[in-house]
């Protein structure tokens, strides 16, 4: 790969890894994560739950699962590779949707949402980021961008598919069918993918002696990256989790029209992933990350105040562009600043922190709406968070400093641009 004296991975392994990452992210993030909020208003209307209760499933599950399992998942990936963790995550996320389709009580709702969050930790961005980072060097940005298209395509298709399924079978069976589909699509590819060598060397699947992460934790850049990521991901999660409730229950839009808007958000994310992946291989990645965060901060108020349907669709598409680049650029920036040997544990910490923000912010926005009768203050909170994330990214170093092996021996160029 990038280390002198090591062989580049076979193209067949790279192609299968790309396919696996694409389908895994399609199912676990595009369908299971972004698909669920499309069903929130049905829980509110049919079961009489409040907005805060419906969004609290996402909050409680992430707060429990993230801190308990996020770093552990990173340790497992660094030690044994991502494949087995991905298989477990795909199965759990799909089964969670099937369970949510039959739930009638809050306790069951929380249980299956917790199962869904565990599937996300085990089979979502973390193992896929490590899988691709270990198998790709110079084309890492394009590879990550292609794989993350799975999120955009899955998220773009699921509102339209869910709308059709709901019209034909009702929302409960529709949710179960989506869960089964996610397993059928992603599990086979993850089963056959080969474990990549840790750190770009050694035999695939061979447990590696982990490099210490302590030097990374002593660097201010780590905390800036973690905070910036938390703030921006929190703003995105707060927007996504409340958008269906806002458009359906507050603005009274028809289900079909909402499906089109949400589909455009994820269509925009496809453009964002392609564009930002392309830019990440050509520009300093700090600049790309800052651009992504500024797009997110600018698009959220446009979603809140769009005066016409056309304006709302345009705002949704722009928000999607920022969303598409956000999740993808974080591991690229982390690899540049800190290297590949600590990637699993590092992203385990960052994604755990992101999960906390992604849990608390949507519920906070929904609670503000329940208490004030308006989303105005909630949207102001989202914009503030997105702006703070951009400030944190602006303070990141543009070049990776020389230092301990965890930072200096990943095989990338001295400026972190592969």
Coordinates of C-alpha atoms in Angstrom, one line a residue:
X1 CA 0.0 0.0 0.0
X2 CA 1.8 3.1 1.2
X3 CA 4.7 1.6 3.2
X4 CA 7.9 1.0 1.3
X5 CA 8.5 -2.7 0.7
X6 CA 4.9 -3.8 1.0
X7 CA 2.7 -5.0 -1.9
X8 CA -0.3 -3.1 -3.1
X9 CA -3.5 -5.0 -2.4
X10 CA -5.0 -6.8 -5.4
X11 CA -7.5 -4.9 -7.4
X12 CA -10.0 -7.7 -6.8
X13 CA -9.8 -7.1 -3.1
X14 CA -10.2 -3.4 -3.5
X15 CA -13.2 -3.8 -5.8
X16 CA -14.9 -6.2 -3.3
X17 CA -14.1 -3.9 -0.4
X18 CA -15.7 -1.0 -2.3
X19 CA -18.8 -3.1 -3.1
X20 CA -19.0 -4.2 0.5
X21 CA -18.7 -0.7 1.9
X22 CA -21.2 0.7 -0.6
X23 CA -23.9 -2.0 0.3
X24 CA -23.2 -1.8 4.0
X25 CA -23.6 1.9 4.1
X26 CA -26.6 1.7 1.8
X27 CA -28.4 -0.6 4.2
X28 CA -27.2 0.5 7.7
X29 CA -27.1 4.3 7.1
X30 CA -29.2 5.0 4.0
X31 CA -32.0 2.6 4.9
X32 CA -31.9 2.0 8.7
X33 CA -30.7 5.4 9.8
X34 CA -32.2 7.8 7.3
X35 CA -35.2 5.7 6.6
X36 CA -36.6 5.6 10.1
X37 CA -37.5 9.3 10.5
X38 CA -39.8 8.9 7.5
X39 CA -42.0 6.8 9.8
X40 CA -41.9 9.1 12.9
X41 CA -45.2 10.9 12.2
X42 CA -47.0 7.5 12.0
X43 CA -45.8 6.7 15.5
X44 CA -47.0 10.1 16.7
X45 CA -50.4 9.8 15.0
X46 CA -51.2 6.1 15.4
X47 CA -49.7 5.6 18.9
X48 CA -50.3 9.0 20.4
X49 CA -46.6 9.6 21.3
X50 CA -45.0 13.1 21.4
X51 CA -42.3 14.3 19.2
X52 CA -39.9 14.2 22.1
X53 CA -40.8 10.5 22.8
X54 CA -40.3 9.5 19.1
X55 CA -37.0 11.2 18.8
X56 CA -35.9 9.9 22.2
X57 CA -35.5 6.4 20.8
X58 CA -32.6 7.6 18.7
X59 CA -31.3 9.6 21.6
X60 CA -31.4 7.0 24.3
X61 CA -30.0 4.2 22.0
X62 CA -27.0 6.3 20.9
X63 CA -26.3 7.5 24.4
X64 CA -26.3 3.9 25.7
X65 CA -24.6 2.2 22.7
X66 CA -22.1 4.8 21.7
X67 CA -20.2 5.2 25.0
X68 CA -20.4 1.5 25.8
X69 CA -19.5 0.0 22.5
X70 CA -18.0 2.8 20.2
X71 CA -14.4 2.6 21.5
X72 CA -14.7 -1.2 22.0
X73 CA -15.7 -1.5 18.3
X74 CA -12.6 0.5 17.4
X75 CA -10.3 -1.7 19.4
X76 CA -11.8 -4.9 17.8
X77 CA -11.3 -3.4 14.3
X78 CA -7.7 -2.4 15.0
X79 CA -7.0 -5.8 16.5
X80 CA -8.9 -8.2 14.3
X81 CA -10.1 -6.3 11.3
X82 CA -13.5 -5.0 10.3
X83 CA -15.2 -7.9 8.6
X84 CA -16.8 -9.9 11.4
X85 CA -18.0 -6.7 13.1
X86 CA -19.7 -5.6 9.9
X87 CA -21.5 -8.9 9.6
X88 CA -22.9 -8.6 13.1
X89 CA -23.9 -4.9 12.4
X90 CA -25.7 -5.6 9.2
X91 CA -27.8 -8.4 10.8
X92 CA -28.7 -6.3 13.9
X93 CA -29.7 -3.2 11.9
X94 CA -32.0 -5.1 9.6
X95 CA -33.6 -7.1 12.5
X96 CA -34.1 -3.8 14.4
X97 CA -36.3 -2.4 11.5
X98 CA -38.3 -5.6 11.4
X99 CA -38.9 -5.3 15.2
X100 CA -39.8 -1.7 15.0
X101 CA -42.4 -2.5 12.4
X102 CA -44.3 -4.5 15.0
X103 CA -43.8 -2.4 18.1
X104 CA -46.8 -0.9 20.0
X105 CA -45.1 0.1 23.3
X106 CA -42.4 2.6 24.1
X107 CA -40.3 0.0 25.9
X108 CA -40.2 -2.2 22.7
X109 CA -39.6 0.9 20.6
X110 CA -36.5 1.7 22.7
X111 CA -35.3 -1.8 22.7
X112 CA -35.3 -2.1 18.9
X113 CA -33.9 1.4 18.5
X114 CA -31.0 0.3 20.7
X115 CA -30.5 -2.7 18.5
X116 CA -30.4 -0.5 15.5
X117 CA -27.8 1.8 17.1
X118 CA -25.7 -1.2 17.9
X119 CA -25.9 -2.3 14.3
X120 CA -24.8 1.2 13.2
X121 CA -21.7 1.1 15.5
X122 CA -20.7 -2.4 14.4
X123 CA -21.5 -2.3 10.7
X124 CA -21.7 1.4 9.8
X125 CA -19.1 4.1 9.1
X126 CA -16.4 2.9 11.6
X127 CA -15.5 -0.5 10.0
X128 CA -16.0 0.7 6.5
X129 CA -13.7 3.7 7.0
X130 CA -11.0 1.4 8.3
X131 CA -11.5 -1.2 5.6
X132 CA -11.1 1.4 2.8
X133 CA -8.3 3.4 4.5
X134 CA -6.2 0.2 4.7
X135 CA -6.8 -0.9 1.1
X136 CA -6.5 2.5 -0.6
X137 CA -3.7 5.1 -0.6
X138 CA -3.6 7.6 -3.4
X139 CA -7.2 7.1 -4.3
X140 CA -8.5 7.0 -0.8
X141 CA -10.7 10.1 -1.2
X142 CA -12.4 8.8 -4.3
X143 CA -12.8 5.3 -2.7
X144 CA -14.4 6.8 0.3
X145 CA -16.6 9.0 -1.8
X146 CA -17.8 6.1 -3.9
X147 CA -18.6 4.0 -0.8
X148 CA -20.4 6.8 0.8
X149 CA -22.6 7.0 -2.3
X150 CA -24.3 4.0 -0.7
X151 CA -25.7 6.3 2.0
X152 CA -26.9 8.9 -0.5
X153 CA -28.5 6.4 -2.9
X154 CA -30.1 4.4 0.0
X155 CA -31.3 7.5 1.6
X156 CA -32.6 8.9 -1.7
X157 CA -34.5 5.8 -2.5
X158 CA -35.9 4.9 0.9
X159 CA -38.5 7.7 1.2
X160 CA -39.8 7.0 -2.3
X161 CA -39.8 3.2 -1.7
X162 CA -41.3 3.6 1.8
X163 CA -44.1 5.8 0.4
X164 CA -45.0 3.1 -2.2
X165 CA -44.8 0.3 0.3
X166 CA -46.9 2.2 2.9
X167 CA -49.6 2.9 0.3
X168 CA -49.7 -0.8 -0.6
X169 CA -49.1 -2.5 2.7
X170 CA -49.3 0.0 5.5
X171 CA -46.4 1.5 7.4
X172 CA -45.8 -1.5 9.7
X173 CA -45.2 -4.0 7.0
X174 CA -43.3 -1.4 4.9
X175 CA -40.8 -1.0 7.8
X176 CA -40.4 -4.8 8.1
X177 CA -39.8 -5.2 4.4
X178 CA -37.1 -2.5 4.4
X179 CA -35.4 -4.3 7.3
X180 CA -35.3 -7.6 5.4
X181 CA -34.1 -5.9 2.2
X182 CA -31.2 -4.3 4.0
X183 CA -29.9 -7.7 5.2
X184 CA -30.3 -9.4 1.8
X185 CA -28.4 -6.6 0.1
X186 CA -25.4 -6.1 2.4
X187 CA -24.7 -9.4 4.2
X188 CA -23.4 -11.5 1.3
X189 CA -20.8 -9.0 0.2
X190 CA -19.5 -8.6 3.8
X191 CA -19.3 -12.3 4.2
X192 CA -16.9 -12.7 1.2
X193 CA -14.8 -9.6 1.7
X194 CA -11.2 -10.3 2.8
X195 CA -9.7 -8.7 5.9
X196 CA -7.2 -6.0 5.0
X197 CA -3.7 -5.9 6.5
X198 CA -3.5 -3.6 9.5
X199 CA -1.5 -0.4 8.9
X200 CA -0.8 -1.5 5.3
X201 CA 1.4 -4.4 6.3
X202 CA 1.2 -8.0 7.5
X203 CA -1.0 -10.8 6.4
X204 CA -4.7 -10.1 6.0
X205 CA -6.7 -11.0 9.1
X206 CA -3.6 -11.3 11.3
X207 CA -4.1 -9.6 14.7
X208 CA -1.7 -6.7 15.0
X209 CA 0.0 -5.3 18.0
X210 CA -1.7 -1.9 18.4
X211 CA 0.3 1.4 18.4
X212 CA -0.4 3.5 21.4
X213 CA -3.1 6.1 21.0
X214 CA -1.9 8.2 23.9
X215 CA 0.2 10.6 21.8
X216 CA -2.8 11.4 19.7
X217 CA -4.9 12.2 22.8
X218 CA -2.3 14.7 23.9
X219 CA -2.7 16.8 20.7
X220 CA -5.1 19.8 20.6
X221 CA -5.9 18.9 17.0
X222 CA -7.7 15.7 18.2
X223 CA -10.1 17.7 20.4
X224 CA -10.7 20.3 17.7
X225 CA -11.5 17.5 15.2
X226 CA -13.8 15.7 17.7
X227 CA -15.6 18.9 18.7
X228 CA -16.0 20.1 15.1
X229 CA -17.3 16.7 14.1
X230 CA -19.7 16.6 17.1
X231 CA -21.1 20.0 16.4
X232 CA -21.7 19.5 12.7
X233 CA -23.0 15.9 13.0
X234 CA -25.3 17.1 15.8
X235 CA -26.7 19.8 13.5
X236 CA -27.2 17.4 10.7
X237 CA -28.9 14.8 13.0
X238 CA -31.1 17.4 14.5
X239 CA -32.3 18.5 11.1
X240 CA -32.8 15.0 9.6
X241 CA -34.6 13.6 12.7
X242 CA -37.1 16.5 12.8
X243 CA -37.6 17.3 9.2
X244 CA -40.4 14.8 8.5
X245 CA -42.2 15.9 11.7
X246 CA -41.8 19.5 10.8
X247 CA -43.0 19.1 7.2
X248 CA -45.8 16.7 7.9
X249 CA -47.3 17.9 11.3
X250 CA -46.3 21.6 11.3
X251 CA -46.5 22.5 7.7
X252 CA -49.2 19.9 6.7
X253 CA -47.4 18.7 3.6
X254 CA -48.6 15.6 1.8
X255 CA -46.7 12.4 2.2
X256 CA -45.7 12.2 -1.4
X257 CA -44.3 15.7 -1.5
X258 CA -42.3 15.1 1.7
X259 CA -40.9 11.9 0.1
X260 CA -39.7 14.0 -2.8
X261 CA -38.1 16.6 -0.6
X262 CA -36.3 14.0 1.6
X263 CA -35.2 12.2 -1.5
X264 CA -33.7 15.4 -2.9
X265 CA -31.7 15.8 0.4
X266 CA -30.1 12.4 -0.2
X267 CA -29.7 13.1 -3.9
X268 CA -27.8 16.2 -2.9
X269 CA -25.7 14.0 -0.6
X270 CA -24.6 11.9 -3.6
X271 CA -23.4 15.0 -5.4
X272 CA -21.7 16.1 -2.1
X273 CA -19.9 12.8 -1.7
X274 CA -18.6 12.7 -5.3
X275 CA -17.6 16.4 -5.3
X276 CA -15.9 16.3 -1.9
X277 CA -14.2 13.0 -2.6
X278 CA -12.8 14.4 -5.8
X279 CA -11.7 17.6 -4.0
X280 CA -10.2 15.7 -1.1
X281 CA -7.7 14.1 -3.5
X282 CA -6.7 17.6 -4.9
X283 CA -7.2 20.2 -2.2
X284 CA -5.9 20.3 1.4
X285 CA -8.5 18.3 3.3
X286 CA -8.8 20.9 5.9
X287 CA -10.1 23.3 3.2
X288 CA -12.6 20.7 2.0
X289 CA -13.8 20.0 5.5
X290 CA -14.4 23.7 6.1
X291 CA -16.3 24.0 2.9
X292 CA -18.5 21.1 3.9
X293 CA -19.3 22.6 7.3
X294 CA -20.1 26.0 5.9
X295 CA -22.6 24.5 3.5
X296 CA -24.3 22.7 6.3
X297 CA -24.5 25.9 8.4
X298 CA -25.9 27.9 5.5
X299 CA -28.5 25.4 4.3
X300 CA -30.3 24.8 7.6
X301 CA -31.9 28.2 7.8
X302 CA -32.9 27.9 4.2
X303 CA -34.8 24.7 5.0
X304 CA -36.6 26.5 7.9
X305 CA -37.8 29.6 6.0
X306 CA -38.2 28.4 2.4
X307 CA -41.3 30.3 1.2
X308 CA -42.2 27.9 -1.7
X309 CA -42.0 24.2 -2.5
X310 CA -39.4 24.9 -5.1
X311 CA -37.3 26.8 -2.6
X312 CA -37.7 24.0 -0.1
X313 CA -36.5 21.5 -2.6
X314 CA -33.4 23.6 -3.5
X315 CA -32.6 24.1 0.2
X316 CA -33.0 20.4 0.7
X317 CA -30.6 19.6 -2.1
X318 CA -28.0 22.1 -0.8
X319 CA -28.3 20.6 2.7
X320 CA -27.7 17.2 1.2
X321 CA -24.5 18.3 -0.5
X322 CA -23.1 19.3 2.9
X323 CA -24.5 16.1 4.5
X324 CA -22.8 14.0 1.8
X325 CA -19.4 15.4 2.4
X326 CA -19.6 15.6 6.2
X327 CA -19.3 11.9 7.3
X328 CA -16.9 11.2 4.5
X329 CA -14.3 13.9 5.2
X330 CA -13.9 13.1 8.9
X331 CA -11.9 9.9 8.5
X332 CA -9.9 11.4 5.7
X333 CA -8.9 14.3 7.9
X334 CA -8.2 11.9 10.8
X335 CA -6.0 9.7 8.7
X336 CA -4.0 12.8 7.5
X337 CA -3.5 14.1 11.0
X338 CA -2.9 10.9 13.0
X339 CA -2.1 8.0 10.7
X340 CA -3.7 4.6 10.0
X341 CA -2.4 2.5 12.9
X342 CA -4.8 4.1 15.4
X343 CA -7.6 4.7 13.0
X344 CA -10.0 2.2 14.5
X345 CA -9.7 3.4 18.1
X346 CA -9.5 7.1 17.0
X347 CA -12.7 6.9 14.9
X348 CA -14.3 4.8 17.7
X349 CA -13.8 7.8 20.0
X350 CA -14.9 10.4 17.4
X351 CA -17.9 8.4 16.3
X352 CA -18.9 7.9 19.9
X353 CA -18.8 11.6 20.5
X354 CA -20.7 12.1 17.3
X355 CA -23.3 9.6 18.5
X356 CA -23.8 11.6 21.7
X357 CA -24.4 14.8 19.7
X358 CA -26.6 12.9 17.2
X359 CA -28.6 11.6 20.1
X360 CA -29.1 14.8 22.2
X361 CA -29.5 17.4 19.6
X362 CA -32.6 16.0 17.8
X363 CA -34.4 15.3 21.1
X364 CA -33.5 18.8 22.3
X365 CA -35.0 20.3 19.1
X366 CA -38.1 18.2 19.4
X367 CA -38.5 19.1 23.1
X368 CA -38.2 22.8 22.3
X369 CA -40.9 22.3 19.7
X370 CA -43.2 20.5 22.2
X371 CA -42.7 23.2 24.8
X372 CA -42.9 26.3 22.6
X373 CA -45.2 25.2 19.8
X374 CA -42.6 26.2 17.2
X375 CA -39.3 25.0 15.6
X376 CA -37.8 28.5 15.5
X377 CA -35.6 28.2 18.5
X378 CA -34.7 24.7 17.6
X379 CA -33.5 25.7 14.1
X380 CA -31.5 28.5 15.7
X381 CA -29.7 25.9 17.9
X382 CA -28.9 23.8 14.8
X383 CA -27.4 26.8 12.9
X384 CA -25.3 27.8 15.9
X385 CA -23.9 24.3 16.3
X386 CA -23.0 24.1 12.6
X387 CA -21.2 27.4 12.8
X388 CA -19.2 26.3 15.8
X389 CA -18.2 23.2 14.0
X390 CA -16.8 25.3 11.1
X391 CA -14.9 27.4 13.6
X392 CA -13.3 24.3 15.1
X393 CA -12.2 23.0 11.7
X394 CA -10.7 26.4 10.8
X395 CA -8.4 26.1 13.8
X396 CA -7.1 22.6 12.8
X397 CA -3.5 22.4 11.6
X398 CA -3.2 22.3 7.9
X399 CA -0.2 19.9 8.0
X400 CA 0.5 16.9 10.1
X401 CA 3.3 17.5 12.5
X402 CA 6.2 15.1 12.9
X403 CA 5.9 13.0 16.0
X404 CA 5.3 9.5 17.3
X405 CA 4.6 6.6 15.0
X406 CA 0.9 7.0 15.3
X407 CA 1.2 10.3 13.6
X408 CA 4.2 10.0 11.4
X409 CA 4.4 6.5 10.1
X410 CA 1.2 6.0 8.1
X411 CA 3.0 6.3 4.8
X412 CA 1.3 9.4 3.6
X413 CA 3.1 12.5 2.4
X414 CA 4.4 15.1 4.9
X415 CA 1.4 17.4 4.3
X416 CA -1.1 14.6 4.8
X417 CA -2.2 14.7 1.2
X418 CA -2.0 11.2 -0.3

